[in-house]
Amino acid sequence: KAGVTQTPRYLIKTRGQQVTLSCSPISGHRSVSWYQQTPGQGLQFLFEYFSETQRNKGNFPGRFSGRQFSNSRSEMNVSTLELGDSALYLCASSSGGGADGEAFFGQGTRLTVV
Amino acid sequence: AQTVTQSQPEMSVQEAETVTLSCTYDTSESNYYLFWYKQPPSRQMILVIRQEAYKQQNATENRFSVNFQKAAKSFSLKISDSQLGDTAMYFCAFMTGSGGSNYKLTFGKGTLLTVNP
């Protein structure tokens, strides 16, 4: 069974640009969550999607957005990039979200904003 | 809002020895779940162990066990017979059990564990 796949693995962008990150969950999983990991703030929750609906959102500015497709694949978009957006972005998938199903993480996308 | 505190930024242990990582949390919820995740240099987060707050029995997974003290809001991880492959960042995490709109993990800042040969 394939794991959670995040693409691309590494990305370098310039301030002011926008970026789209992709996450393909484990087959059959309908919940996808996104987290931002930085040395200063640690791991912070961005948002969670289930069956194409956003169920929960963290405290991030509106520049951070996401969506989920009918095949459960998810994308997150960051517009007008700032230097502080440089981080490892992790995606996690689970069968139904919540604590009933284990969350499986991808290897992340390392975003560097210059 | 829930908070998770890991007071040990770094720890080290000799191979084959036992080490305990500390975690405290703050919540007003009565139904919740606690987790320990491991993040090796590959950066992939791996679930080590989970504990349901309504269960009094401490969870155990092979060499990993927890000491869950609900009244003290403490959730420590004990690693027995430490192995070189246990070297990683360990994160304590909390999830409310309310369901509905709370499908998120709140993480502590992590403890970097180094197992020395």
JSON list of C-alpha atoms in Angstrom, two decimals, chain B residues 58-116:
[
{"chain": "B", "resi": 58, "resn": "ASN", "atom": "CA", "xyz": [-1.07, 2.97, 30.26]},
{"chain": "B", "resi": 59, "resn": "ALA", "atom": "CA", "xyz": [-0.45, 2.18, 26.60]},
{"chain": "B", "resi": 60, "resn": "THR", "atom": "CA", "xyz": [2.47, -0.04, 25.61]},
{"chain": "B", "resi": 61, "resn": "GLU", "atom": "CA", "xyz": [4.00, -0.77, 22.21]},
{"chain": "B", "resi": 62, "resn": "ASN", "atom": "CA", "xyz": [6.97, -3.14, 22.39]},
{"chain": "B", "resi": 63, "resn": "ARG", "atom": "CA", "xyz": [9.85, -1.12, 23.90]},
{"chain": "B", "resi": 64, "resn": "PHE", "atom": "CA", "xyz": [7.73, 2.02, 24.20]},
{"chain": "B", "resi": 65, "resn": "SER", "atom": "CA", "xyz": [5.38, 2.72, 27.08]},
{"chain": "B", "resi": 66, "resn": "VAL", "atom": "CA", "xyz": [3.72, 5.75, 28.58]},
{"chain": "B", "resi": 67, "resn": "ASN", "atom": "CA", "xyz": [3.03, 6.97, 32.06]},
{"chain": "B", "resi": 68, "resn": "PHE", "atom": "CA", "xyz": [-0.30, 8.77, 31.80]},
{"chain": "B", "resi": 69, "resn": "GLN", "atom": "CA", "xyz": [-1.25, 10.81, 34.85]},
{"chain": "B", "resi": 70, "resn": "LYS", "atom": "CA", "xyz": [-4.58, 12.40, 33.97]},
{"chain": "B", "resi": 71, "resn": "ALA", "atom": "CA", "xyz": [-4.99, 14.48, 37.12]},
{"chain": "B", "resi": 72, "resn": "ALA", "atom": "CA", "xyz": [-1.50, 15.89, 36.76]},
{"chain": "B", "resi": 73, "resn": "LYS", "atom": "CA", "xyz": [-1.96, 16.27, 32.99]},
{"chain": "B", "resi": 74, "resn": "SER", "atom": "CA", "xyz": [1.29, 14.45, 32.41]},
{"chain": "B", "resi": 75, "resn": "PHE", "atom": "CA", "xyz": [2.11, 12.03, 29.60]},
{"chain": "B", "resi": 76, "resn": "SER", "atom": "CA", "xyz": [5.69, 10.75, 29.60]},
{"chain": "B", "resi": 77, "resn": "LEU", "atom": "CA", "xyz": [7.24, 8.30, 27.16]},
{"chain": "B", "resi": 78, "resn": "LYS", "atom": "CA", "xyz": [9.60, 5.57, 28.34]},
{"chain": "B", "resi": 79, "resn": "ILE", "atom": "CA", "xyz": [11.88, 3.91, 25.83]},
{"chain": "B", "resi": 80, "resn": "SER", "atom": "CA", "xyz": [13.45, 0.68, 27.05]},
{"chain": "B", "resi": 81, "resn": "ASP", "atom": "CA", "xyz": [16.51, -1.00, 25.58]},
{"chain": "B", "resi": 82, "resn": "SER", "atom": "CA", "xyz": [17.30, 2.09, 23.49]},
{"chain": "B", "resi": 83, "resn": "GLN", "atom": "CA", "xyz": [18.57, 1.44, 19.99]},
{"chain": "B", "resi": 84, "resn": "LEU", "atom": "CA", "xyz": [20.59, 3.62, 17.63]},
{"chain": "B", "resi": 85, "resn": "GLY", "atom": "CA", "xyz": [17.54, 3.81, 15.36]},
{"chain": "B", "resi": 86, "resn": "ASP", "atom": "CA", "xyz": [15.61, 5.54, 18.13]},
{"chain": "B", "resi": 87, "resn": "THR", "atom": "CA", "xyz": [17.66, 8.68, 17.51]},
{"chain": "B", "resi": 88, "resn": "ALA", "atom": "CA", "xyz": [15.08, 11.24, 16.41]},
{"chain": "B", "resi": 89, "resn": "MET", "atom": "CA", "xyz": [13.00, 14.21, 17.43]},
{"chain": "B", "resi": 90, "resn": "TYR", "atom": "CA", "xyz": [10.06, 13.11, 19.57]},
{"chain": "B", "resi": 91, "resn": "PHE", "atom": "CA", "xyz": [6.86, 15.11, 19.67]},
{"chain": "B", "resi": 92, "resn": "CYS", "atom": "CA", "xyz": [4.08, 14.85, 22.18]},
{"chain": "B", "resi": 93, "resn": "ALA", "atom": "CA", "xyz": [0.69, 15.68, 20.68]},
{"chain": "B", "resi": 94, "resn": "PHE", "atom": "CA", "xyz": [-2.90, 16.24, 21.80]},
{"chain": "B", "resi": 95, "resn": "MET", "atom": "CA", "xyz": [-6.20, 15.79, 20.02]},
{"chain": "B", "resi": 96, "resn": "THR", "atom": "CA", "xyz": [-9.60, 16.58, 21.43]},
{"chain": "B", "resi": 97, "resn": "GLY", "atom": "CA", "xyz": [-12.08, 13.77, 21.32]},
{"chain": "B", "resi": 98, "resn": "SER", "atom": "CA", "xyz": [-15.03, 16.02, 20.71]},
{"chain": "B", "resi": 99, "resn": "GLY", "atom": "CA", "xyz": [-15.23, 15.09, 17.09]},
{"chain": "B", "resi": 100, "resn": "GLY", "atom": "CA", "xyz": [-17.00, 17.36, 14.69]},
{"chain": "B", "resi": 101, "resn": "SER", "atom": "CA", "xyz": [-14.73, 20.30, 14.06]},
{"chain": "B", "resi": 102, "resn": "ASN", "atom": "CA", "xyz": [-11.66, 19.35, 16.06]},
{"chain": "B", "resi": 103, "resn": "TYR", "atom": "CA", "xyz": [-9.66, 17.15, 13.73]},
{"chain": "B", "resi": 104, "resn": "LYS", "atom": "CA", "xyz": [-6.28, 18.60, 14.54]},
{"chain": "B", "resi": 105, "resn": "LEU", "atom": "CA", "xyz": [-3.17, 17.67, 16.45]},
{"chain": "B", "resi": 106, "resn": "THR", "atom": "CA", "xyz": [-1.57, 20.17, 18.81]},
{"chain": "B", "resi": 107, "resn": "PHE", "atom": "CA", "xyz": [2.14, 19.43, 19.13]},
{"chain": "B", "resi": 108, "resn": "GLY", "atom": "CA", "xyz": [4.76, 20.21, 21.73]},
{"chain": "B", "resi": 109, "resn": "LYS", "atom": "CA", "xyz": [8.08, 21.74, 20.66]},
{"chain": "B", "resi": 110, "resn": "GLY", "atom": "CA", "xyz": [9.80, 18.37, 20.64]},
{"chain": "B", "resi": 111, "resn": "THR", "atom": "CA", "xyz": [12.67, 16.60, 22.37]},
{"chain": "B", "resi": 112, "resn": "LEU", "atom": "CA", "xyz": [15.74, 15.65, 20.37]},
{"chain": "B", "resi": 113, "resn": "LEU", "atom": "CA", "xyz": [16.84, 12.22, 21.57]},
{"chain": "B", "resi": 114, "resn": "THR", "atom": "CA", "xyz": [20.29, 10.94, 20.71]},
{"chain": "B", "resi": 115, "resn": "VAL", "atom": "CA", "xyz": [21.18, 7.32, 21.37]},
{"chain": "B", "resi": 116, "resn": "ASN", "atom": "CA", "xyz": [24.92, 6.86, 21.75]}
]
